[in-house]
Coordinates of C-alpha atoms and ligand atoms in Angstrom, one line a residue:
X24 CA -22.9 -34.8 2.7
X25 CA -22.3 -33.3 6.2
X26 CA -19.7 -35.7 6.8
X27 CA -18.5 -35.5 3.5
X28 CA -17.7 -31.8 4.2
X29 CA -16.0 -32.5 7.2
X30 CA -13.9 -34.7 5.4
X31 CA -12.2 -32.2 3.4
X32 CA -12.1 -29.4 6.5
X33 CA -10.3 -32.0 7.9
X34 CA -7.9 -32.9 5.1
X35 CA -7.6 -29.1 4.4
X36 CA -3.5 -28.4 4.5
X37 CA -4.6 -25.1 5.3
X38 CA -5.7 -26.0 8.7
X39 CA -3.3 -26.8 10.8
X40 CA -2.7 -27.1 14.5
X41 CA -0.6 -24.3 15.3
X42 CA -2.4 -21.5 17.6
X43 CA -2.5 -18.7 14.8
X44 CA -2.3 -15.8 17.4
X45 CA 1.2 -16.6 17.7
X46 CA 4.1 -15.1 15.9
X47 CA 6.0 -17.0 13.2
X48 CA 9.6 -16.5 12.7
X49 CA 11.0 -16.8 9.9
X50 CA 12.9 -20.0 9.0
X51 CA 16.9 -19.8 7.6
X52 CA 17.4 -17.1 5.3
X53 CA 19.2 -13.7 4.0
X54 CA 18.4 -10.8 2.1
X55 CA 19.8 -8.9 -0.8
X56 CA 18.7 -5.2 -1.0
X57 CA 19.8 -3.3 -4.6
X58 CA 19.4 0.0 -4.2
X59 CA 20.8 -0.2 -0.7
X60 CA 21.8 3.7 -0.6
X61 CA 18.0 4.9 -1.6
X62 CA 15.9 6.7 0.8
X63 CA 13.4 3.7 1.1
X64 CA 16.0 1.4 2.2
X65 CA 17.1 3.8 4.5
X66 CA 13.8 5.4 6.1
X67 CA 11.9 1.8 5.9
X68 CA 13.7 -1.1 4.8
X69 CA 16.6 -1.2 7.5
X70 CA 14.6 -0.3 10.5
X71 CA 12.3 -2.7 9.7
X72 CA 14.7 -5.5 9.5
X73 CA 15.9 -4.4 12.7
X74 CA 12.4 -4.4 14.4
X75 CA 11.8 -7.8 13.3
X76 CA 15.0 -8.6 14.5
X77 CA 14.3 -6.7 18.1
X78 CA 10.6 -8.4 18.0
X79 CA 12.7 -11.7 18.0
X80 CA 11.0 -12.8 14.6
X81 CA 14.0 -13.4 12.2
X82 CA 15.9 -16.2 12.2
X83 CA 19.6 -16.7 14.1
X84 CA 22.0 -16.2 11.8
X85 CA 19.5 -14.1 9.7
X86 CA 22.2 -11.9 7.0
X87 CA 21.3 -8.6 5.3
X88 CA 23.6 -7.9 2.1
X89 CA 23.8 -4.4 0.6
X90 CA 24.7 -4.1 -3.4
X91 CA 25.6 -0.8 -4.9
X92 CA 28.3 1.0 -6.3
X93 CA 29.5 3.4 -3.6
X94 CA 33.0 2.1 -2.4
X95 CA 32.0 0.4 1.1
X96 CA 33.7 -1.8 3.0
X97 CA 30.9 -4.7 5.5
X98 CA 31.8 -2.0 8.2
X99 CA 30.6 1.1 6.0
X100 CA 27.3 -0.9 5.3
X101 CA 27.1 -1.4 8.7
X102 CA 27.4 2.3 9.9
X103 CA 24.7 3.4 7.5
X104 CA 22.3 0.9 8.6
X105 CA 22.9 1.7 12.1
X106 CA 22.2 5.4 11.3
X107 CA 19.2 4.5 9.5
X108 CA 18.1 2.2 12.2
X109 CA 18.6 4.8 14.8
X110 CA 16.9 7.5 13.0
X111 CA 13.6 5.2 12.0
X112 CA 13.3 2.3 13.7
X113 CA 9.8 1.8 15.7
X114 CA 11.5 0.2 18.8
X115 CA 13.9 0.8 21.0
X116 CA 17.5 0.4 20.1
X117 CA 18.7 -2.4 22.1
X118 CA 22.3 -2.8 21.8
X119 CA 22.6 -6.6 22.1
X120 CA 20.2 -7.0 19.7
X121 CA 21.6 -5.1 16.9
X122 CA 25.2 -6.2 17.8
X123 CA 23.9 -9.8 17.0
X124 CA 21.9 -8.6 14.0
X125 CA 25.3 -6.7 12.6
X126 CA 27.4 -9.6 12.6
X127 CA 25.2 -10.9 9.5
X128 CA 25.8 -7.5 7.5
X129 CA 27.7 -7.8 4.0
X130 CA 28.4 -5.4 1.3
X131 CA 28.6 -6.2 -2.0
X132 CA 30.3 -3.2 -4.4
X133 CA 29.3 -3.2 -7.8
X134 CA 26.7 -1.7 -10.7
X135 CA 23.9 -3.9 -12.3
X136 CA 26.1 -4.6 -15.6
X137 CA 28.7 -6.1 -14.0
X138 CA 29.4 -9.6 -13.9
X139 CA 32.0 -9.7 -11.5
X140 CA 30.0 -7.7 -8.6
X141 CA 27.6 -10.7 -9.3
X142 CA 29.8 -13.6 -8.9
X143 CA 30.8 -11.8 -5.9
X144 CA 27.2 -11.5 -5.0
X145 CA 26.9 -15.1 -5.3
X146 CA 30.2 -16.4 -3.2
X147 CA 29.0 -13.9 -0.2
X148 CA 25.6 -16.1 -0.2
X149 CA 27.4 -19.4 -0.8
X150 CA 29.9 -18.0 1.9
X151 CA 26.7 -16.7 3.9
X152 CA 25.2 -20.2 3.9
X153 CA 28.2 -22.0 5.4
X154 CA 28.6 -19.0 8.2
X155 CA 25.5 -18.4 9.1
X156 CA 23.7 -21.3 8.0
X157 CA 21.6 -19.0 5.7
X158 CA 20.8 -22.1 4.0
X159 CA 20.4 -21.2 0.2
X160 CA 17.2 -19.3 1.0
X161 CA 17.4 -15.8 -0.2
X162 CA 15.3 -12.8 -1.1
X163 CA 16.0 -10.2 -3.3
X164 CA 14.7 -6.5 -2.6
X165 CA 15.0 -4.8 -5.8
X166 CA 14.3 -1.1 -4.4
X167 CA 15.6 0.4 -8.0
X168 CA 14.0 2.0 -10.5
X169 CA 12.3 -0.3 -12.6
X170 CA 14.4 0.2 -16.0
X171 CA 17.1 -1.4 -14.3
X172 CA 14.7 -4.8 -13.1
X173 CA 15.5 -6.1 -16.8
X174 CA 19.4 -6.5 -16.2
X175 CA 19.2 -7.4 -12.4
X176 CA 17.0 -10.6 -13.2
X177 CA 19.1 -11.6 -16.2
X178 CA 22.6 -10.8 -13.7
X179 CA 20.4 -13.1 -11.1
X180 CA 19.7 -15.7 -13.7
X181 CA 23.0 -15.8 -15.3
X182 CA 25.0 -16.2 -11.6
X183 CA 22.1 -18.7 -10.9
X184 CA 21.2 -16.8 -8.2
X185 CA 17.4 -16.9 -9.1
X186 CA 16.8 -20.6 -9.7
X187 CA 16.7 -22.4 -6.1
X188 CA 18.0 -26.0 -5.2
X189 CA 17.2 -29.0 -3.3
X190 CA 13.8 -27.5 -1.8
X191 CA 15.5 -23.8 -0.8
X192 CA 14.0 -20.8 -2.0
X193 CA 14.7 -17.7 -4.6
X194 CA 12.3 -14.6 -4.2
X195 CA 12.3 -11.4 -5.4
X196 CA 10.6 -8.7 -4.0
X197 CA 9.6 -5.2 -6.4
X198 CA 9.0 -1.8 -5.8
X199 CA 6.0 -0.1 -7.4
X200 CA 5.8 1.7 -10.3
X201 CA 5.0 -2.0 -12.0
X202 CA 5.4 -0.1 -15.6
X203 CA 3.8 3.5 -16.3
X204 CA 0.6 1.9 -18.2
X205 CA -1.0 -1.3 -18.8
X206 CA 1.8 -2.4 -22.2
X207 CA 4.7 -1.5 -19.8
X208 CA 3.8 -3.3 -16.9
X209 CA 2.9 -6.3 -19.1
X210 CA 6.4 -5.9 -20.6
X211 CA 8.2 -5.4 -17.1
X212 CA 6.0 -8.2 -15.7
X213 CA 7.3 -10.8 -18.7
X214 CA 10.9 -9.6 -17.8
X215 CA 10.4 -10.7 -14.0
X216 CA 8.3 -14.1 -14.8
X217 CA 11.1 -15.1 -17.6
X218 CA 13.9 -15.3 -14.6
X219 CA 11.4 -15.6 -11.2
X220 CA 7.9 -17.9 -11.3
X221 CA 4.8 -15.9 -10.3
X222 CA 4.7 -18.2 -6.8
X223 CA 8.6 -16.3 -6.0
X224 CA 7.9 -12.6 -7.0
X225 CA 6.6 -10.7 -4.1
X226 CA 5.2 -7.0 -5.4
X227 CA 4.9 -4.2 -2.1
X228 CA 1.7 -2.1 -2.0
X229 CA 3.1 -1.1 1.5
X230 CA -0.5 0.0 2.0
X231 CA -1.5 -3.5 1.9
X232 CA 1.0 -4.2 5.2
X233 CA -0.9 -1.6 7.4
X234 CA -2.9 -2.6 10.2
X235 CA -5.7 -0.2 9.5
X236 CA -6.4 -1.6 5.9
X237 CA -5.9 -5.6 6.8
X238 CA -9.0 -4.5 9.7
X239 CA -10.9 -3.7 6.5
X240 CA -11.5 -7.7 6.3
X241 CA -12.2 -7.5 10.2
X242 CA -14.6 -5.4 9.9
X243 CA -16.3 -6.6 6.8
X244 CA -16.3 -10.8 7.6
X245 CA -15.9 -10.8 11.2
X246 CA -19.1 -9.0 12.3
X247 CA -23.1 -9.6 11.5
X248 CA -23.4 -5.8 12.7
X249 CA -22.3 -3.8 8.9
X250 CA -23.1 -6.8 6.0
X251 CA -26.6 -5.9 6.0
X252 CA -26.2 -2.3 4.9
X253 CA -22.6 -3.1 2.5
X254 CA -24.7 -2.3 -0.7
X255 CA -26.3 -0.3 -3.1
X256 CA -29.6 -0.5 -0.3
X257 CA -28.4 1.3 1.6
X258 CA -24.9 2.9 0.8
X259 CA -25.2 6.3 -1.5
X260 CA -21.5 6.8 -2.3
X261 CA -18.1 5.9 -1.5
X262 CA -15.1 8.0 -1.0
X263 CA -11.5 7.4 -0.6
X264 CA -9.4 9.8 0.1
X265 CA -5.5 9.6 0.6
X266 CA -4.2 13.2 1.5
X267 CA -0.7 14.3 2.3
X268 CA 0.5 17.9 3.4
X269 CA 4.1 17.4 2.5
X270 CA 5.4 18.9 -1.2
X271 CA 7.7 16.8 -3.4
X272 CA 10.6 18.7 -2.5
X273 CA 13.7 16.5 -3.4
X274 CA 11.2 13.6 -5.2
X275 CA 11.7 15.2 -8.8
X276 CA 13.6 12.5 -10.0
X277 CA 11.1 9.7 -9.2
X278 CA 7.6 11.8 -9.3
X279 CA 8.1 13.9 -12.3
X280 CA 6.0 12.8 -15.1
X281 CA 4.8 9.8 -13.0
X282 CA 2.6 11.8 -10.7
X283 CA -0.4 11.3 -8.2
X284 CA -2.9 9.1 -10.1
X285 CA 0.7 6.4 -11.5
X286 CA 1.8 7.0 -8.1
X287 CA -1.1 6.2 -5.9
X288 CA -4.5 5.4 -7.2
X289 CA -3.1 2.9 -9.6
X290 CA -1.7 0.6 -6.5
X291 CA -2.8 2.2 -3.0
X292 CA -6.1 3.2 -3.6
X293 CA -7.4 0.7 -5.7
X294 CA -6.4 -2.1 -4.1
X295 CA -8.2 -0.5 -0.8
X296 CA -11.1 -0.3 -3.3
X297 CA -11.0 -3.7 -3.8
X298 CA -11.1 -4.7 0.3
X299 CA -14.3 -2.3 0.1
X300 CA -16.3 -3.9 -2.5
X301 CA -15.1 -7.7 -2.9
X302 CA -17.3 -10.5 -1.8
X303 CA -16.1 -12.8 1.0
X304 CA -13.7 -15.0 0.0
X305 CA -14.0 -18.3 0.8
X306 CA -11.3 -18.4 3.1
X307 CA -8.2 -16.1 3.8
X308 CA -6.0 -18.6 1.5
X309 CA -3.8 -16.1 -0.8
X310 CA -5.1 -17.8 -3.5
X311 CA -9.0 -17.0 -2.6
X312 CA -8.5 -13.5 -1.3
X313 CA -6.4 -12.6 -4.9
X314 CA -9.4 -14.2 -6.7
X315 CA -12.1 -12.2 -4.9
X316 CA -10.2 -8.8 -5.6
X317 CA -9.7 -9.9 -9.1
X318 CA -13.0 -10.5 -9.5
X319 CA -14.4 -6.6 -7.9
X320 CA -10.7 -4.8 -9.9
X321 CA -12.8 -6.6 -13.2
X322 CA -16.2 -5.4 -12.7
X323 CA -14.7 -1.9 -12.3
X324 CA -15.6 0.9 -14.7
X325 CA -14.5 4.9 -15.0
X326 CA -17.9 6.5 -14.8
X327 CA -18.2 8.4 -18.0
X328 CA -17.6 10.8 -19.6
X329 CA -14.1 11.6 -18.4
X330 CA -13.8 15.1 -18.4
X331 CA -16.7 15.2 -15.7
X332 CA -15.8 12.4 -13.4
X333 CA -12.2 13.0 -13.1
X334 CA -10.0 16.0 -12.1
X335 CA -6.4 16.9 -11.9
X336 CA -4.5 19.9 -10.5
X337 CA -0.8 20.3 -9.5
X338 CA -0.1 22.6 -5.9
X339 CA 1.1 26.4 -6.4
X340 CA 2.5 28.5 -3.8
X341 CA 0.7 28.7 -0.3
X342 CA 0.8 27.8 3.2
X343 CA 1.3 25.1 4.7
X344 CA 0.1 25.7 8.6
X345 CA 2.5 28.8 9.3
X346 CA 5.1 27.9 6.5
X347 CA 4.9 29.4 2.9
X348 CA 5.6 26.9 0.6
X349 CA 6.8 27.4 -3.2
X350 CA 4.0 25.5 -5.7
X351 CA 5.6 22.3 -7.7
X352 CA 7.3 24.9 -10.3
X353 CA 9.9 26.0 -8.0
X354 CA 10.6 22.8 -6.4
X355 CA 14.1 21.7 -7.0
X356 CA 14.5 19.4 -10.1
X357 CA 11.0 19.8 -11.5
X358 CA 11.4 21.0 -15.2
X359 CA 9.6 24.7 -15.2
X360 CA 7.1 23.4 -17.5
X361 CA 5.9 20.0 -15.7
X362 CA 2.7 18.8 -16.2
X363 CA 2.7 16.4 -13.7
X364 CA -0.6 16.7 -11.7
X365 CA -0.2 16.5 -8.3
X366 CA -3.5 15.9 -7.1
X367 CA -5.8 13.3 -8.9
X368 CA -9.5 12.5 -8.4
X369 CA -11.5 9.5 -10.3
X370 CA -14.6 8.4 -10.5
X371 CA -15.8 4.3 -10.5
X372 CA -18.5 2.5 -10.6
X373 CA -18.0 -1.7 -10.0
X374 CA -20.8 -3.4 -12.1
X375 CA -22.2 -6.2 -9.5
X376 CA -25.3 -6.5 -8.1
X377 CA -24.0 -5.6 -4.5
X378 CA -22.7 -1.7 -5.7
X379 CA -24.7 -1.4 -9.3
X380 CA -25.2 3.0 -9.2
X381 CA -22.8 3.3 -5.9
X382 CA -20.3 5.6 -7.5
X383 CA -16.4 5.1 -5.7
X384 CA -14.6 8.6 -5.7
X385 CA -11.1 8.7 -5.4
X386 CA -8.9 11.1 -4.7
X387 CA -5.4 11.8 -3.2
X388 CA -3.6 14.8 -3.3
X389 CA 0.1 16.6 -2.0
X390 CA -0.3 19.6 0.0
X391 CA -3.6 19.8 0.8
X392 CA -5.0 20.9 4.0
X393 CA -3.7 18.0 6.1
X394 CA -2.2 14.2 5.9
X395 CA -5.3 11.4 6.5
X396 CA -6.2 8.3 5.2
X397 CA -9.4 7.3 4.8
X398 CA -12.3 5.5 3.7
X399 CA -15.9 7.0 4.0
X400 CA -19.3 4.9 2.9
X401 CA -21.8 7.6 2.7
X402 CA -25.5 6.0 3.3
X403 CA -28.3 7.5 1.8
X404 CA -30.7 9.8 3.7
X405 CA -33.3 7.8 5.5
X406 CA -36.7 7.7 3.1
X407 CA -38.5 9.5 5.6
X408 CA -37.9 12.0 8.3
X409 CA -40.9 12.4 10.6
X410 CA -39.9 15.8 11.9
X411 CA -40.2 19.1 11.2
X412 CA -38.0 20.0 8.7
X413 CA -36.2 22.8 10.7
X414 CA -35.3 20.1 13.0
X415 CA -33.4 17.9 10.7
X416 CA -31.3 21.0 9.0
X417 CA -28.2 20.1 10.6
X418 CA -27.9 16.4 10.1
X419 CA -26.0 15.5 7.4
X420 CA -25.7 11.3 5.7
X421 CA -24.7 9.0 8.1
X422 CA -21.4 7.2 7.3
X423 CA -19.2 4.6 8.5
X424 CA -15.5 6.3 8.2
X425 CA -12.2 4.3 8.2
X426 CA -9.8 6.1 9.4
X427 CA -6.8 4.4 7.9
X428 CA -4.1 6.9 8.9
X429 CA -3.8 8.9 11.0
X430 CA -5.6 8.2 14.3
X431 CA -6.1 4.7 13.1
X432 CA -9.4 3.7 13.7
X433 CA -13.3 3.6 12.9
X434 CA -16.1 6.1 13.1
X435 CA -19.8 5.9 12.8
X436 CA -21.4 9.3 12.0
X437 CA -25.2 9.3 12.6
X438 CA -28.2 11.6 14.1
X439 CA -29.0 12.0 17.8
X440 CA -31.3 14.4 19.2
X441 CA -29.7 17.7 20.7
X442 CA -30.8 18.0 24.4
X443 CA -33.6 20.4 24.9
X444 CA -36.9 20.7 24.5
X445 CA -37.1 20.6 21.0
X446 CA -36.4 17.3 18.8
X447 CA -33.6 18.9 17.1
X448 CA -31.7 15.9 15.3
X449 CA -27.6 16.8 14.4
X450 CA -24.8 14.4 13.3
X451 CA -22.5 12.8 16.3
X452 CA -19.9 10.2 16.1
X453 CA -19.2 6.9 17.5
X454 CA -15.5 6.3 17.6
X455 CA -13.0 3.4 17.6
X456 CA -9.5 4.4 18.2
X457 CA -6.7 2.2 18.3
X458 CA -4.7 3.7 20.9
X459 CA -7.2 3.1 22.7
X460 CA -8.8 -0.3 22.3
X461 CA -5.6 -2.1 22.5
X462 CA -2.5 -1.9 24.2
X463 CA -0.1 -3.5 21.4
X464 CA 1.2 -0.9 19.0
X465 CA 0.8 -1.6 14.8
X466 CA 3.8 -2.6 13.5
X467 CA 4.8 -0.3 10.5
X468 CA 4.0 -1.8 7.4
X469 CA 6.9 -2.7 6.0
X470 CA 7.5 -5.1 8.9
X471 CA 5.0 -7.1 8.1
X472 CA 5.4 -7.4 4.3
X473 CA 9.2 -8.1 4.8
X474 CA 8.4 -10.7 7.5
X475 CA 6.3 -12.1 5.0
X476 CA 8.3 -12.1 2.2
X477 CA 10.7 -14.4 4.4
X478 CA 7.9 -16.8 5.3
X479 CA 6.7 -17.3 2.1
X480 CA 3.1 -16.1 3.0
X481 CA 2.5 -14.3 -0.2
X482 CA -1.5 -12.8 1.0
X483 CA -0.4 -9.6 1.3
X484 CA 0.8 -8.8 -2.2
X485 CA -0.6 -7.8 -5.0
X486 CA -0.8 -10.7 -8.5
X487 CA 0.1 -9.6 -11.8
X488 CA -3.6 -9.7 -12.6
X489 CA -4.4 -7.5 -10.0
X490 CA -1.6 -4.9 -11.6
X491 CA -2.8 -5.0 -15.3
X492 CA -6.4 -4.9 -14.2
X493 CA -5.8 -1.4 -12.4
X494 CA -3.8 0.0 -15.8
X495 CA -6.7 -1.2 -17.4
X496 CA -8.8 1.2 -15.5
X497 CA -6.8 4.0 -15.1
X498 CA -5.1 3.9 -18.8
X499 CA -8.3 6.0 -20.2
X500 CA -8.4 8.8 -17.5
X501 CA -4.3 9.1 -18.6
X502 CA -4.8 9.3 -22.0
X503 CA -7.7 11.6 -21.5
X504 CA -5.4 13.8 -19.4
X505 CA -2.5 13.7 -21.5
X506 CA -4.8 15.6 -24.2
X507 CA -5.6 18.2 -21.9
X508 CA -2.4 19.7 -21.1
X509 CA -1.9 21.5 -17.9
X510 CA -3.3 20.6 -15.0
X511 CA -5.3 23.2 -13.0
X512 CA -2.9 24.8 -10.2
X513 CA -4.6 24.6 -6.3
X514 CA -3.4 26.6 -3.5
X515 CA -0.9 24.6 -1.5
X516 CA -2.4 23.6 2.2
X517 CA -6.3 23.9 0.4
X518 CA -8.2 20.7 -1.0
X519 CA -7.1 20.9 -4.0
X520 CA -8.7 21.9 -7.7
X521 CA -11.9 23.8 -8.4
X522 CA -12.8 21.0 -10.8
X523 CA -12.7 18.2 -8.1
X524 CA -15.3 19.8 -6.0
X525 CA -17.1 20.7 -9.5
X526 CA -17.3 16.4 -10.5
X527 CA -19.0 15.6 -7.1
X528 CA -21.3 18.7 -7.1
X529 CA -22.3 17.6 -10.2
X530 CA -24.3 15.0 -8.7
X531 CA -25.3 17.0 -5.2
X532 CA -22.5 15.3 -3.4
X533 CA -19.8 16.9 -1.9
X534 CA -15.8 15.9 -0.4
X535 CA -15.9 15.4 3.2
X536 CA -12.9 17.4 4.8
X537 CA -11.6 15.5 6.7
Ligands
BG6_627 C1 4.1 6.0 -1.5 C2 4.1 7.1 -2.5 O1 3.7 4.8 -2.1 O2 3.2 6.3 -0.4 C3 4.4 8.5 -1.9 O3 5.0 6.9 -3.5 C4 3.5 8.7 -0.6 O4 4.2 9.5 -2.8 C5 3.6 7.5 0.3 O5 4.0 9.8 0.0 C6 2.7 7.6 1.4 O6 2.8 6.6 2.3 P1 2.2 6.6 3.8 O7 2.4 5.2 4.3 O8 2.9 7.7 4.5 O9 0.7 7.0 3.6

């Protein structure tokens, strides 16, 4: 049986020789970004391509192709990236670097409906592949709104752009929203598989590509120190919060009528849900990881009823640190009657034996009191506290807090006895901080997902399954919202609506503020 087992390790393709510590570059290949003038390709898709290239992890020869419509000759392209490369990149601009990187730059001029621009598209790769020995691998980045995905797959279908030959590859790589409920993204999700097969699309939950959430697993399945307490034994509640001070000044177009729950809980914060409460997977194979969070996203249930264990609230005028800020009203673009809730908070159960009564609360927010990440697992209070009662006011629940963003890093909270003669017990905290534990930075997400998406090492991105199973579990809170009419207003730079702090008090719990 032993030896029977050691048969298969040993026959596993998935081991293989190669030290894993070390970087892999990415083989042959280009990429196509649509959508090339947007502000994600300009603040995070071009100065990522250009820290891969300066980390020496793409490819010689590597090309980037822009498609839009604006009237740009290879050198316009060119000028913009370098602009956005010199405005956002993580590292340092290093001339001989991005002189060699430029000469792989194209620009294709076109809209989505036209044939031509296409069959353009398609000579520049063919051309590509004979220049720079591209070699017929080629990713597309559609960083578009997702009406338009329909008619780019069919324009990559029909130029046979999407269908690769003699052992290349086709991807395509999408941009979240994936559909506004659970029927659209089913529908936008049949549009992609007709062209692409599951194995070639490549969906970016950016949060996914941050160093602070792949540590989750770390910290889970690498240690004997935190499994034993991971459960309903010994873990009270869990909170996740994702909070931004910024407004959505100049986002009208993309936010309005999406808002905070379409825009973050359905991708972001469940998915760092699911790193929480999975089980460990039998190994980090893509294929065993997506089947562990499948199985956690499917035990997971709104805690009823709605009204109570969710909340909703769109920011007003306030301050934001010394600035007075307009509320969402008066922000350019947003109609004067939006709806669109700003600030979302959910509550979940996941119905396993490991969480069964460990209620999740979620919540993120815009313009609240400050920008952090994180995720909190609140422990019950210990069952008995031999000291006088005096002693113990001050201390609080312990809790392990990961701090995904910013000031990456970990902190235990727990009681320690306040010098002095008296045993007076108060919370302290244990901390783990990036900058200083290691001396390599994090490469910014998108680095890693793109680098990914050229290797093939598909881990890191979200299934279809994965998508639909979230709509399932938000589509009810939506619909329950959408009866309700306006959300309550907060006070920009607070913590957001009355009725969030009501659902956890509700239950004697409270937000942390962070
Ligand atoms: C995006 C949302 O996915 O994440 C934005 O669409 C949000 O609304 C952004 O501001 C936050 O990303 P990060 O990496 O700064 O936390």
């Amino acid at each position: 049986m032993a030896s029977s087992r050691a048969a298969r390790r040993h026959h596993n393709p998935l081991r293989d020789e190669r030290d894993k510590r070390l970087p892999r570059i990415a083989g042959p290949c280009s990429m196509v970004i649509f959508g090339v003038t947007g502000d994600l390709a300009r603040r995070k898709l071009m100065p990522a391509i250009y820290d891969l290239a300066n980390r020496g992890l793409l490819p010689t020869g590597f090309a980037l192709v822009g498609f839009a419509r604006r009237e740009w000759a290879d050198e316009d392209f060119a000028q913009v990236v370098h602009d956005a490369v010199r405005a956002h990149s993580r590292t340092p601009f290093r001339e001989d670097v991005w002189h060699e990187l430029a000469k792989g730059f194209r620009f294709v001029q076109g809209t989505f409906d036209d044939d031509d621009a296409f069959d353009r598209l398609s000579a520049t790769l063919t051309a590509l592949d004979e220049e720079r020995g591209t070699d017929g691998n080629h990713a597309f980045y559609l960083s578009i709104p997702p009406d338009s995905f329909p008619v780019v797959c069919d324009q990559l279908k029909r130029s046979e752009l999407a269908q690769p030959r003699d052992g290349r590859w086709r991807r395509v790589v999408i941009e979240k929203p994936f559909g506004h409920d659970l029927a659209s993204a089913r529908k936008l999700n049949a549009v992609v598989n007709s062209v692409f097969p599951e194995q070639s699309v490549f969906r970016i939950d950016h949060y996914l590509g941050k160093e602070t959430v792949q540590n989750i697993l770390a910290l889970r399945f690498a240690n004997q120190l935190f499994d034993p307490v991971w459960s309903a034994h010994y873990i009270d509640h869990v909170q996740i919060t994702m909070a931004e001070d910024i407004g959505l000044g100049g986002r009208a177009g993309y936010y309005d009528g999406i808002g905070a729950a379409r825009d973050v809980i359905q991708n972001h914060l469940l998915q760092l849900l699911a790193l929480v409460a999975m089980e460990e997977p039998v190994s980090f194979a893509p294929a065993e990881l997506q089947a562990e969070k499948i199985k956690v996203l499917s035990a997971t249930r709104n805690i009823l009823p709605l009204e109570e264990n969710s909340a909703r609230g769109q920011y007003g005028p306030g301050w934001q640190g010394n600035e007075s800020v307009c509320g969402l009203l008066d922000e350019e673009g947003f109609a004067k009657d939006s709806t669109t809730e700003t600030y979302a908070a959910i509550a979940l159960e996941v119905d396993t034996r490991r969480w069964a009564g460990v209620p999740f609360y979620l919540r993120t927010g815009k313009r609240l009191g400050r920008r952090v990440t994180e995720i909190a697992l609140v422990f019950k209070r210990a069952p008995h506290l031999p000291f006088d009662s005096t002693m113990t006011a001050e201390l609080g629940q312990n809790a392990l807090v990961i701090r995904v963003q910013p000031d990456e890093g970990v902190t235990l909270r727990f009681g320690s006895k306040v010098p002095g003669s008296s045993m007076e017990v108060r919370d302290v905290n244990m901390d783990f901080s990036y900058g200083e534990a290691f001396t390599e930075s994090s490469p910014e997400a998108y680095e890693r997902l793109i680098l990914d998406v050229l290797l093939g090492e598909p881990s890191l991105f979200p299934v279809n399954d994965e998508v639909e199973l979230s709509w399932e579990i938000l589509d009810p809170v939506l619909r329950a919202w959408a009866k309700k009419g306006r959300p309550e207003t907060y006070e920009s730079g607070t913590w957001g609506p009355a009725s969030a702090d009501e659902m956890l008090s509700r239950t004697g719990r409270s937000w942390r503020r962070p």
